[in-house]
Amino acid sequence: MSTTESGLPIEPVYGPDALDGWPAAQRLGAPGEYPFTRGVYPTMYTGRPWTMRQYAGFGTAAESNRRYHQLVEAGTGGLSVAFDLPTQMGYDSDAPVAAGEVGKVGVAIDSIEDMRVLFDGIPLAEVSTSMTINAPAALLLLLYQLVGREQGVDGDRLTGTIQNDVLKEYIARGTYIYPPAASLRLTSDIFGYCRRELPRWNSISISGYHMAEAGATPVQEVAFTLANAREYVRAALSAGLGVDEFAPRLSFFFVSRTTILEEVAKFRAARRIWARVMRDEFGATNPKSQMLRFHTQTAGVQLTAQQPEVNLVRVAVQALAAVLGGTQSLHTNSYDEAIALPTEKAARLALRTQQVLAYETDVTRTVDPFAGSYAVESLTDELEAATVALMTQVEDMGGAVAAIERGFQKNQIEHSAYDVAKQIDAGERTIVGVNRFLSNDEEPYEPLRVDPAIEQAQAERLARLREERDGDAVARALDALRTAAAGTDNVLVPMREALAARATVGEVCDALREVWGTYEPPTGI
């Protein structure tokens, strides 16, 4: 018998007996109503399609700004910012640890001056912006708010999302800075700040994507993501926030693989589980607090450097799965991303893939077309049961943070990744162009290259900034930030003032490092 990516059985034929006695009204509900199995909005895409985002950012802020203008002109409705590793880790471009990494996997942002250049000419009142940033998420959000003010756009008109999901960094990516308790404190402060200052902003995007890219199965992806979400909700409640004050702005981020049926079932099961957790466990009464709204990115880990044009097909299939699963926004990977940063042409083709799905197919004409499918409803129930069982394991350990400290999630994901690698090597899992259907006459590909001179240019910008700014004002602002971090005041207010005084990202993160320390992973995990 065949199995799904999660190891669940998938039958060769499903019939009426698969749903015999199945309580359709209870398990499905109506679109836009509890338990949101059929989608979080009544009309879904019949009114308008999902938000089409393209993840972009490389080199300098000026280079990334040019790419953003190209994407907006090509019809994208939302920008998604990639930051380089030094920015993700809270280091300035001239820090010794940043050597060789400036501008490589995203854009380098060192201060408000870089943020001004990044969004120069981009109408922030009209564009929704998602920022893939975690440990320093508060800083990049505040820089965005400050640039919005300079454009004359108040905080209540800014829309977008910061990822701000540091728990998954301890599990799958490693771009953490502070220990878990301090990270959760910062997350709660962001929730409170956004409620007052940026009411339309999604203050967190709780991410399973990176766990999936590291090798998590669909069940692991959803279970560990929702377990992390529980921790964030608990942290916010402990900080004195009411559940219906912050929960409507929670959002999620998942992968979409080529296995369409399981992916559709995964998204439907995730909505159902989260609605139940928020209503029954946390007492959320606002329907918006019970909705699992999510962004999807197609699966980068499934793209291949061999025969890269085949990735166009993979991305189209993955995007279709996300749409049929009811995503609220979507990023489609470029076909060349397994080789290098995407070229302008490849990024445009990725966006065109979404536009073809939205405007040339009929998938936007009816809500949840798989509802009642013998196969998909059976898979949804099975995925839900397996996910809940794994979430219970995490709870039994004391919750997501306690499980992270034991290395549980990381260990589970690494075992899954190893199993897949063995299957590929043994030829048990077909990867077109890699272990079957090989080609000896592939065309040469010229990747996008980042100019190594960027690092020196950023260092020179930082030197000028430090020379021209009011150093005493920066020092006072950083002292105020340290005081807030050592106490209980919301740290985002003094952080904003420090950034407005032209403190750098690295200086602000260093001030918090002095108070909160840095996270050291347990040895032997």
mmCIF file of C-alpha atoms in Angstrom, residues 182-503:
data_model
loop_
_atom_site.group_PDB
_atom_site.id
_atom_site.type_symbol
_atom_site.label_atom_id
_atom_site.label_comp_id
_atom_site.label_asym_id
_atom_site.label_seq_id
_atom_site.Cartn_x
_atom_site.Cartn_y
_atom_site.Cartn_z
ATOM 1 C CA ALA A 182 13.599 36.749 26.557
ATOM 2 C CA SER A 183 12.464 35.969 23.013
ATOM 3 C CA LEU A 184 8.918 35.305 24.244
ATOM 4 C CA ARG A 185 9.021 38.567 26.235
ATOM 5 C CA LEU A 186 9.974 40.437 23.064
ATOM 6 C CA THR A 187 7.207 38.698 21.115
ATOM 7 C CA SER A 188 4.618 39.736 23.708
ATOM 8 C CA ASP A 189 5.901 43.320 23.597
ATOM 9 C CA ILE A 190 5.481 43.285 19.803
ATOM 10 C CA PHE A 191 1.887 42.043 20.176
ATOM 11 C CA GLY A 192 1.066 44.861 22.610
ATOM 12 C CA TYR A 193 2.806 47.513 20.514
ATOM 13 C CA CYS A 194 1.064 46.474 17.301
ATOM 14 C CA ARG A 195 -2.334 46.500 18.998
ATOM 15 C CA ARG A 196 -1.798 50.170 19.885
ATOM 16 C CA GLU A 197 0.295 51.485 17.000
ATOM 17 C CA LEU A 198 -0.133 49.146 14.001
ATOM 18 C CA PRO A 199 -3.610 47.608 14.300
ATOM 19 C CA ARG A 200 -3.696 46.211 10.741
ATOM 20 C CA TRP A 201 -0.292 44.560 10.987
ATOM 21 C CA ASN A 202 0.097 40.787 11.451
ATOM 22 C CA SER A 203 2.420 40.738 14.449
ATOM 23 C CA ILE A 204 3.641 37.179 13.925
ATOM 24 C CA SER A 205 3.716 34.559 11.178
ATOM 25 C CA ILE A 206 4.118 31.267 12.982
ATOM 26 C CA SER A 207 6.107 29.203 10.573
ATOM 27 C CA GLY A 208 6.146 25.559 9.645
ATOM 28 C CA TYR A 209 7.813 26.346 6.329
ATOM 29 C CA HIS A 210 11.380 26.234 7.584
ATOM 30 C CA MET A 211 10.759 23.031 9.503
ATOM 31 C CA ALA A 212 9.385 21.485 6.308
ATOM 32 C CA GLU A 213 12.423 22.698 4.372
ATOM 33 C CA ALA A 214 14.612 21.017 7.014
ATOM 34 C CA GLY A 215 12.798 17.722 6.425
ATOM 35 C CA ALA A 216 9.613 17.774 8.529
ATOM 36 C CA THR A 217 6.689 15.712 7.256
ATOM 37 C CA PRO A 218 3.324 17.466 6.793
ATOM 38 C CA VAL A 219 2.162 16.132 10.177
ATOM 39 C CA GLN A 220 5.338 17.339 11.898
ATOM 40 C CA GLU A 221 5.127 20.674 10.110
ATOM 41 C CA VAL A 222 1.622 21.406 11.391
ATOM 42 C CA ALA A 223 2.017 19.828 14.839
ATOM 43 C CA PHE A 224 5.211 21.678 15.741
ATOM 44 C CA THR A 225 3.905 24.946 14.277
ATOM 45 C CA LEU A 226 0.682 24.835 16.275
ATOM 46 C CA ALA A 227 2.589 23.777 19.411
ATOM 47 C CA ASN A 228 4.763 26.877 19.006
ATOM 48 C CA ALA A 229 1.643 28.969 18.480
ATOM 49 C CA ARG A 230 0.296 27.723 21.802
ATOM 50 C CA GLU A 231 3.442 29.017 23.500
ATOM 51 C CA TYR A 232 3.062 32.456 21.939
ATOM 52 C CA VAL A 233 -0.569 32.663 23.033
ATOM 53 C CA ARG A 234 0.360 31.652 26.572
ATOM 54 C CA ALA A 235 3.165 34.212 26.671
ATOM 55 C CA ALA A 236 0.825 36.976 25.540
ATOM 56 C CA LEU A 237 -1.807 35.969 28.107
ATOM 57 C CA SER A 238 0.863 35.917 30.843
ATOM 58 C CA ALA A 239 1.848 39.451 29.801
ATOM 59 C CA GLY A 240 -1.712 40.590 30.519
ATOM 60 C CA LEU A 241 -3.112 40.742 26.994
ATOM 61 C CA GLY A 242 -6.642 39.489 26.348
ATOM 62 C CA VAL A 243 -6.849 36.626 23.859
ATOM 63 C CA ASP A 244 -9.272 38.444 21.556
ATOM 64 C CA GLU A 245 -7.045 41.541 21.658
ATOM 65 C CA PHE A 246 -4.086 39.927 19.889
ATOM 66 C CA ALA A 247 -5.244 36.608 18.396
ATOM 67 C CA PRO A 248 -7.011 38.133 15.343
ATOM 68 C CA ARG A 249 -3.592 39.345 14.116
ATOM 69 C CA LEU A 250 -1.855 35.968 14.419
ATOM 70 C CA SER A 251 -0.946 34.451 11.079
ATOM 71 C CA PHE A 252 0.843 31.320 9.913
ATOM 72 C CA PHE A 253 3.290 30.268 7.208
ATOM 73 C CA PHE A 254 3.370 26.827 5.603
ATOM 74 C CA VAL A 255 5.067 25.054 2.731
ATOM 75 C CA SER A 256 3.237 23.616 -0.262
ATOM 76 C CA ARG A 257 4.701 20.436 -1.746
ATOM 77 C CA THR A 258 4.022 18.623 -5.023
ATOM 78 C CA THR A 259 1.838 16.031 -3.242
ATOM 79 C CA ILE A 260 -1.418 17.865 -3.930
ATOM 80 C CA LEU A 261 -3.931 15.658 -2.102
ATOM 81 C CA GLU A 262 -2.004 15.490 1.158
ATOM 82 C CA GLU A 263 -1.220 19.208 1.071
ATOM 83 C CA VAL A 264 -4.873 20.143 0.589
ATOM 84 C CA ALA A 265 -5.818 17.836 3.458
ATOM 85 C CA LYS A 266 -3.028 19.304 5.607
ATOM 86 C CA PHE A 267 -4.271 22.873 5.256
ATOM 87 C CA ARG A 268 -7.872 21.870 5.981
ATOM 88 C CA ALA A 269 -6.859 19.844 9.068
ATOM 89 C CA ALA A 270 -4.680 22.681 10.379
ATOM 90 C CA ARG A 271 -7.579 25.146 10.237
ATOM 91 C CA ARG A 272 -9.837 22.755 12.100
ATOM 92 C CA ILE A 273 -7.316 22.024 14.859
ATOM 93 C CA TRP A 274 -6.421 25.668 15.463
ATOM 94 C CA ALA A 275 -10.061 26.755 15.617
ATOM 95 C CA ARG A 276 -10.704 24.150 18.295
ATOM 96 C CA VAL A 277 -7.560 25.063 20.292
ATOM 97 C CA MET A 278 -8.412 28.760 20.314
ATOM 98 C CA ARG A 279 -12.080 28.298 21.164
ATOM 99 C CA ASP A 280 -11.938 25.430 23.654
ATOM 100 C CA GLU A 281 -8.490 25.844 25.214
ATOM 101 C CA PHE A 282 -8.021 29.613 25.259
ATOM 102 C CA GLY A 283 -11.640 30.748 25.308
ATOM 103 C CA ALA A 284 -11.432 32.951 22.209
ATOM 104 C CA THR A 285 -14.911 34.148 21.258
ATOM 105 C CA ASN A 286 -14.071 36.403 18.310
ATOM 106 C CA PRO A 287 -14.266 34.259 15.142
ATOM 107 C CA LYS A 288 -11.180 36.083 13.834
ATOM 108 C CA SER A 289 -9.246 34.725 16.808
ATOM 109 C CA GLN A 290 -10.200 31.189 15.788
ATOM 110 C CA MET A 291 -9.196 31.571 12.122
ATOM 111 C CA LEU A 292 -5.941 30.078 10.916
ATOM 112 C CA ARG A 293 -4.928 32.583 8.253
ATOM 113 C CA PHE A 294 -1.757 31.600 6.455
ATOM 114 C CA HIS A 295 0.783 32.494 3.827
ATOM 115 C CA THR A 296 2.233 29.724 1.671
ATOM 116 C CA GLN A 297 5.521 29.377 -0.146
ATOM 117 C CA THR A 298 6.202 26.654 -2.649
ATOM 118 C CA ALA A 299 8.731 24.041 -1.576
ATOM 119 C CA GLY A 300 12.272 25.217 -2.190
ATOM 120 C CA VAL A 301 13.622 21.912 -0.912
ATOM 121 C CA GLN A 302 11.926 20.105 -3.807
ATOM 122 C CA LEU A 303 13.627 22.235 -6.464
ATOM 123 C CA THR A 304 16.620 20.751 -8.257
ATOM 124 C CA ALA A 305 19.784 22.209 -9.732
ATOM 125 C CA GLN A 306 19.608 19.508 -12.416
ATOM 126 C CA GLN A 307 17.293 20.388 -15.322
ATOM 127 C CA PRO A 308 16.170 23.577 -13.509
ATOM 128 C CA GLU A 309 13.419 24.311 -16.054
ATOM 129 C CA VAL A 310 11.516 21.313 -14.650
ATOM 130 C CA ASN A 311 11.123 23.376 -11.494
ATOM 131 C CA LEU A 312 8.619 25.525 -13.387
ATOM 132 C CA VAL A 313 6.302 22.506 -13.426
ATOM 133 C CA ARG A 314 6.958 21.669 -9.781
ATOM 134 C CA VAL A 315 6.215 25.230 -8.676
ATOM 135 C CA ALA A 316 2.974 25.336 -10.664
ATOM 136 C CA VAL A 317 1.787 22.082 -9.029
ATOM 137 C CA GLN A 318 2.792 23.291 -5.557
ATOM 138 C CA ALA A 319 1.029 26.618 -6.102
ATOM 139 C CA LEU A 320 -2.131 24.796 -7.211
ATOM 140 C CA ALA A 321 -2.054 22.735 -4.000
ATOM 141 C CA ALA A 322 -1.803 25.903 -1.903
ATOM 142 C CA VAL A 323 -4.734 27.520 -3.707
ATOM 143 C CA LEU A 324 -6.909 24.413 -3.455
ATOM 144 C CA GLY A 325 -5.959 24.303 0.233
ATOM 145 C CA GLY A 326 -7.242 27.838 0.813
ATOM 146 C CA THR A 327 -4.133 29.986 1.345
ATOM 147 C CA GLN A 328 -4.495 33.730 1.978
ATOM 148 C CA SER A 329 -1.265 34.697 0.250
ATOM 149 C CA LEU A 330 1.285 32.883 -1.854
ATOM 150 C CA HIS A 331 4.904 33.137 -2.916
ATOM 151 C CA THR A 332 5.998 31.031 -5.865
ATOM 152 C CA ASN A 333 9.687 30.153 -5.981
ATOM 153 C CA SER A 334 11.664 30.942 -9.095
ATOM 154 C CA TYR A 335 12.846 27.952 -11.107
ATOM 155 C CA ASP A 336 16.523 28.882 -10.650
ATOM 156 C CA GLU A 337 16.542 29.163 -6.840
ATOM 157 C CA ALA A 338 18.263 25.796 -6.386
ATOM 158 C CA ILE A 339 21.279 27.361 -8.111
ATOM 159 C CA ALA A 340 21.421 30.997 -7.012
ATOM 160 C CA LEU A 341 19.346 34.065 -6.247
ATOM 161 C CA PRO A 342 16.573 34.367 -8.854
ATOM 162 C CA THR A 343 17.138 36.403 -11.964
ATOM 163 C CA GLU A 344 14.650 39.095 -12.932
ATOM 164 C CA LYS A 345 13.174 36.890 -15.678
ATOM 165 C CA ALA A 346 12.776 33.909 -13.340
ATOM 166 C CA ALA A 347 11.085 36.039 -10.663
ATOM 167 C CA ARG A 348 8.645 37.397 -13.247
ATOM 168 C CA LEU A 349 7.829 33.868 -14.482
ATOM 169 C CA ALA A 350 7.133 32.794 -10.893
ATOM 170 C CA LEU A 351 4.627 35.623 -10.517
ATOM 171 C CA ARG A 352 3.050 34.799 -13.890
ATOM 172 C CA THR A 353 2.462 31.242 -12.588
ATOM 173 C CA GLN A 354 0.163 32.633 -9.899
ATOM 174 C CA GLN A 355 -1.565 34.934 -12.358
ATOM 175 C CA VAL A 356 -2.329 32.026 -14.693
ATOM 176 C CA LEU A 357 -3.872 30.079 -11.798
ATOM 177 C CA ALA A 358 -5.939 33.078 -10.716
ATOM 178 C CA TYR A 359 -7.134 34.292 -14.092
ATOM 179 C CA GLU A 360 -6.942 31.409 -16.588
ATOM 180 C CA THR A 361 -8.191 28.448 -14.545
ATOM 181 C CA ASP A 362 -11.514 27.890 -12.814
ATOM 182 C CA VAL A 363 -10.139 27.214 -9.312
ATOM 183 C CA THR A 364 -11.208 30.681 -8.143
ATOM 184 C CA ARG A 365 -14.835 30.218 -9.179
ATOM 185 C CA THR A 366 -15.988 28.024 -6.304
ATOM 186 C CA VAL A 367 -15.001 27.677 -2.652
ATOM 187 C CA ASP A 368 -13.200 24.520 -1.446
ATOM 188 C CA PRO A 369 -13.863 22.322 -4.499
ATOM 189 C CA PHE A 370 -12.558 19.200 -2.693
ATOM 190 C CA ALA A 371 -15.219 19.342 0.047
ATOM 191 C CA GLY A 372 -16.889 15.954 0.376
ATOM 192 C CA SER A 373 -14.200 14.133 -1.611
ATOM 193 C CA TYR A 374 -13.885 10.586 -0.306
ATOM 194 C CA ALA A 375 -10.103 10.735 -0.579
ATOM 195 C CA VAL A 376 -9.461 14.243 0.692
ATOM 196 C CA GLU A 377 -11.896 14.113 3.612
ATOM 197 C CA SER A 378 -10.403 10.778 4.698
ATOM 198 C CA LEU A 379 -6.889 12.181 4.467
ATOM 199 C CA THR A 380 -7.944 15.332 6.336
ATOM 200 C CA ASP A 381 -9.294 13.279 9.248
ATOM 201 C CA GLU A 382 -6.186 11.076 9.341
ATOM 202 C CA LEU A 383 -3.806 14.025 9.210
ATOM 203 C CA GLU A 384 -5.783 15.773 11.937
ATOM 204 C CA ALA A 385 -5.615 12.741 14.253
ATOM 205 C CA ALA A 386 -1.874 12.232 13.680
ATOM 206 C CA THR A 387 -1.167 15.941 14.182
ATOM 207 C CA VAL A 388 -3.139 16.121 17.416
ATOM 208 C CA ALA A 389 -1.314 13.029 18.709
ATOM 209 C CA LEU A 390 2.079 14.654 18.038
ATOM 210 C CA MET A 391 0.954 17.949 19.609
ATOM 211 C CA THR A 392 -0.062 15.959 22.687
ATOM 212 C CA GLN A 393 3.443 14.498 22.881
ATOM 213 C CA VAL A 394 4.865 18.022 22.927
ATOM 214 C CA GLU A 395 2.370 19.088 25.617
ATOM 215 C CA ASP A 396 3.272 16.079 27.737
ATOM 216 C CA MET A 397 6.884 17.282 27.742
ATOM 217 C CA GLY A 398 5.759 20.630 29.147
ATOM 218 C CA GLY A 399 5.088 22.510 25.921
ATOM 219 C CA ALA A 400 7.100 23.639 22.909
ATOM 220 C CA VAL A 401 9.930 25.372 24.796
ATOM 221 C CA ALA A 402 10.500 22.398 27.094
ATOM 222 C CA ALA A 403 10.491 20.062 24.076
ATOM 223 C CA ILE A 404 12.935 22.363 22.246
ATOM 224 C CA GLU A 405 15.300 22.249 25.222
ATOM 225 C CA ARG A 406 15.225 18.442 25.003
ATOM 226 C CA GLY A 407 15.877 18.559 21.254
ATOM 227 C CA PHE A 408 12.655 16.657 20.530
ATOM 228 C CA GLN A 409 11.397 18.540 17.455
ATOM 229 C CA LYS A 410 14.853 18.885 15.917
ATOM 230 C CA ASN A 411 15.508 15.166 16.377
ATOM 231 C CA GLN A 412 12.174 14.165 14.845
ATOM 232 C CA ILE A 413 12.721 16.371 11.802
ATOM 233 C CA GLU A 414 16.271 15.150 11.252
ATOM 234 C CA HIS A 415 15.094 11.524 11.276
ATOM 235 C CA SER A 416 12.440 12.348 8.652
ATOM 236 C CA ALA A 417 14.974 14.160 6.468
ATOM 237 C CA TYR A 418 17.354 11.204 6.696
ATOM 238 C CA ASP A 419 14.613 8.773 5.679
ATOM 239 C CA VAL A 420 13.813 10.833 2.562
ATOM 240 C CA ALA A 421 17.500 11.098 1.619
ATOM 241 C CA LYS A 422 17.864 7.320 1.875
ATOM 242 C CA GLN A 423 14.781 6.785 -0.308
ATOM 243 C CA ILE A 424 16.172 9.114 -2.990
ATOM 244 C CA ASP A 425 19.594 7.480 -2.920
ATOM 245 C CA ALA A 426 18.023 4.012 -3.194
ATOM 246 C CA GLY A 427 15.790 5.070 -6.083
ATOM 247 C CA GLU A 428 12.653 4.335 -4.033
ATOM 248 C CA ARG A 429 11.519 7.952 -4.425
ATOM 249 C CA THR A 430 11.637 9.406 -7.932
ATOM 250 C CA ILE A 431 13.095 12.860 -8.437
ATOM 251 C CA VAL A 432 12.844 13.747 -12.110
ATOM 252 C CA GLY A 433 16.214 14.738 -13.505
ATOM 253 C CA VAL A 434 18.086 13.555 -10.407
ATOM 254 C CA ASN A 435 17.645 9.794 -10.110
ATOM 255 C CA ARG A 436 15.391 9.157 -13.137
ATOM 256 C CA PHE A 437 14.904 10.736 -16.571
ATOM 257 C CA LEU A 438 18.409 12.200 -16.617
ATOM 258 C CA SER A 439 19.693 14.443 -19.392
ATOM 259 C CA ASN A 440 23.230 14.782 -20.710
ATOM 260 C CA ASP A 441 22.697 17.937 -22.736
ATOM 261 C CA GLU A 442 21.538 20.536 -20.227
ATOM 262 C CA GLU A 443 21.871 24.141 -21.347
ATOM 263 C CA PRO A 444 24.340 26.302 -19.423
ATOM 264 C CA TYR A 445 22.764 28.643 -16.881
ATOM 265 C CA GLU A 446 24.124 32.040 -15.887
ATOM 266 C CA PRO A 447 23.136 32.741 -12.256
ATOM 267 C CA LEU A 448 22.617 36.121 -10.655
ATOM 268 C CA ARG A 449 25.777 37.095 -8.790
ATOM 269 C CA VAL A 450 26.082 39.504 -5.870
ATOM 270 C CA ASP A 451 28.888 42.050 -6.182
ATOM 271 C CA PRO A 452 31.476 41.348 -3.440
ATOM 272 C CA ALA A 453 32.150 45.115 -3.221
ATOM 273 C CA ILE A 454 28.803 45.490 -1.422
ATOM 274 C CA GLU A 455 30.398 44.626 1.918
ATOM 275 C CA GLN A 456 32.900 47.475 1.685
ATOM 276 C CA ALA A 457 30.219 49.901 0.480
ATOM 277 C CA GLN A 458 28.001 49.048 3.472
ATOM 278 C CA ALA A 459 30.938 49.508 5.846
ATOM 279 C CA GLU A 460 31.597 52.950 4.374
ATOM 280 C CA ARG A 461 27.906 53.895 4.755
ATOM 281 C CA LEU A 462 28.051 52.855 8.405
ATOM 282 C CA ALA A 463 31.204 54.874 9.015
ATOM 283 C CA ARG A 464 29.559 58.000 7.569
ATOM 284 C CA LEU A 465 26.411 57.382 9.613
ATOM 285 C CA ARG A 466 28.324 57.145 12.885
ATOM 286 C CA GLU A 467 30.302 60.260 12.021
ATOM 287 C CA GLU A 468 27.291 62.402 11.107
ATOM 288 C CA ARG A 469 24.737 61.398 13.764
ATOM 289 C CA ASP A 470 24.388 62.772 17.299
ATOM 290 C CA GLY A 471 26.379 60.162 19.235
ATOM 291 C CA ASP A 472 25.198 61.391 22.640
ATOM 292 C CA ALA A 473 21.538 61.081 21.585
ATOM 293 C CA VAL A 474 22.174 57.526 20.404
ATOM 294 C CA ALA A 475 23.904 56.613 23.673
ATOM 295 C CA ARG A 476 21.002 58.007 25.733
ATOM 296 C CA ALA A 477 18.463 56.133 23.636
ATOM 297 C CA LEU A 478 20.346 52.848 23.986
ATOM 298 C CA ASP A 479 20.590 53.353 27.766
ATOM 299 C CA ALA A 480 16.800 53.838 27.889
ATOM 300 C CA LEU A 481 16.396 50.600 25.927
ATOM 301 C CA ARG A 482 18.622 48.695 28.378
ATOM 302 C CA THR A 483 16.586 50.030 31.298
ATOM 303 C CA ALA A 484 13.303 48.907 29.707
ATOM 304 C CA ALA A 485 14.744 45.483 28.888
ATOM 305 C CA ALA A 486 15.874 45.023 32.494
ATOM 306 C CA GLY A 487 12.401 45.967 33.741
ATOM 307 C CA THR A 488 8.884 45.313 32.521
ATOM 308 C CA ASP A 489 8.204 48.263 30.189
ATOM 309 C CA ASN A 490 7.500 47.569 26.525
ATOM 310 C CA VAL A 491 10.926 47.672 24.866
ATOM 311 C CA LEU A 492 9.628 48.725 21.444
ATOM 312 C CA VAL A 493 9.079 52.349 22.459
ATOM 313 C CA PRO A 494 12.697 53.097 23.473
ATOM 314 C CA MET A 495 13.853 50.855 20.612
ATOM 315 C CA ARG A 496 11.951 53.038 18.146
ATOM 316 C CA GLU A 497 13.539 56.167 19.578
ATOM 317 C CA ALA A 498 17.013 54.660 19.298
ATOM 318 C CA LEU A 499 16.447 53.711 15.656
ATOM 319 C CA ALA A 500 15.016 57.164 14.901
ATOM 320 C CA ALA A 501 18.218 58.644 16.383
ATOM 321 C CA ARG A 502 20.079 56.500 13.817
ATOM 322 C CA ALA A 503 21.300 53.733 16.086
#
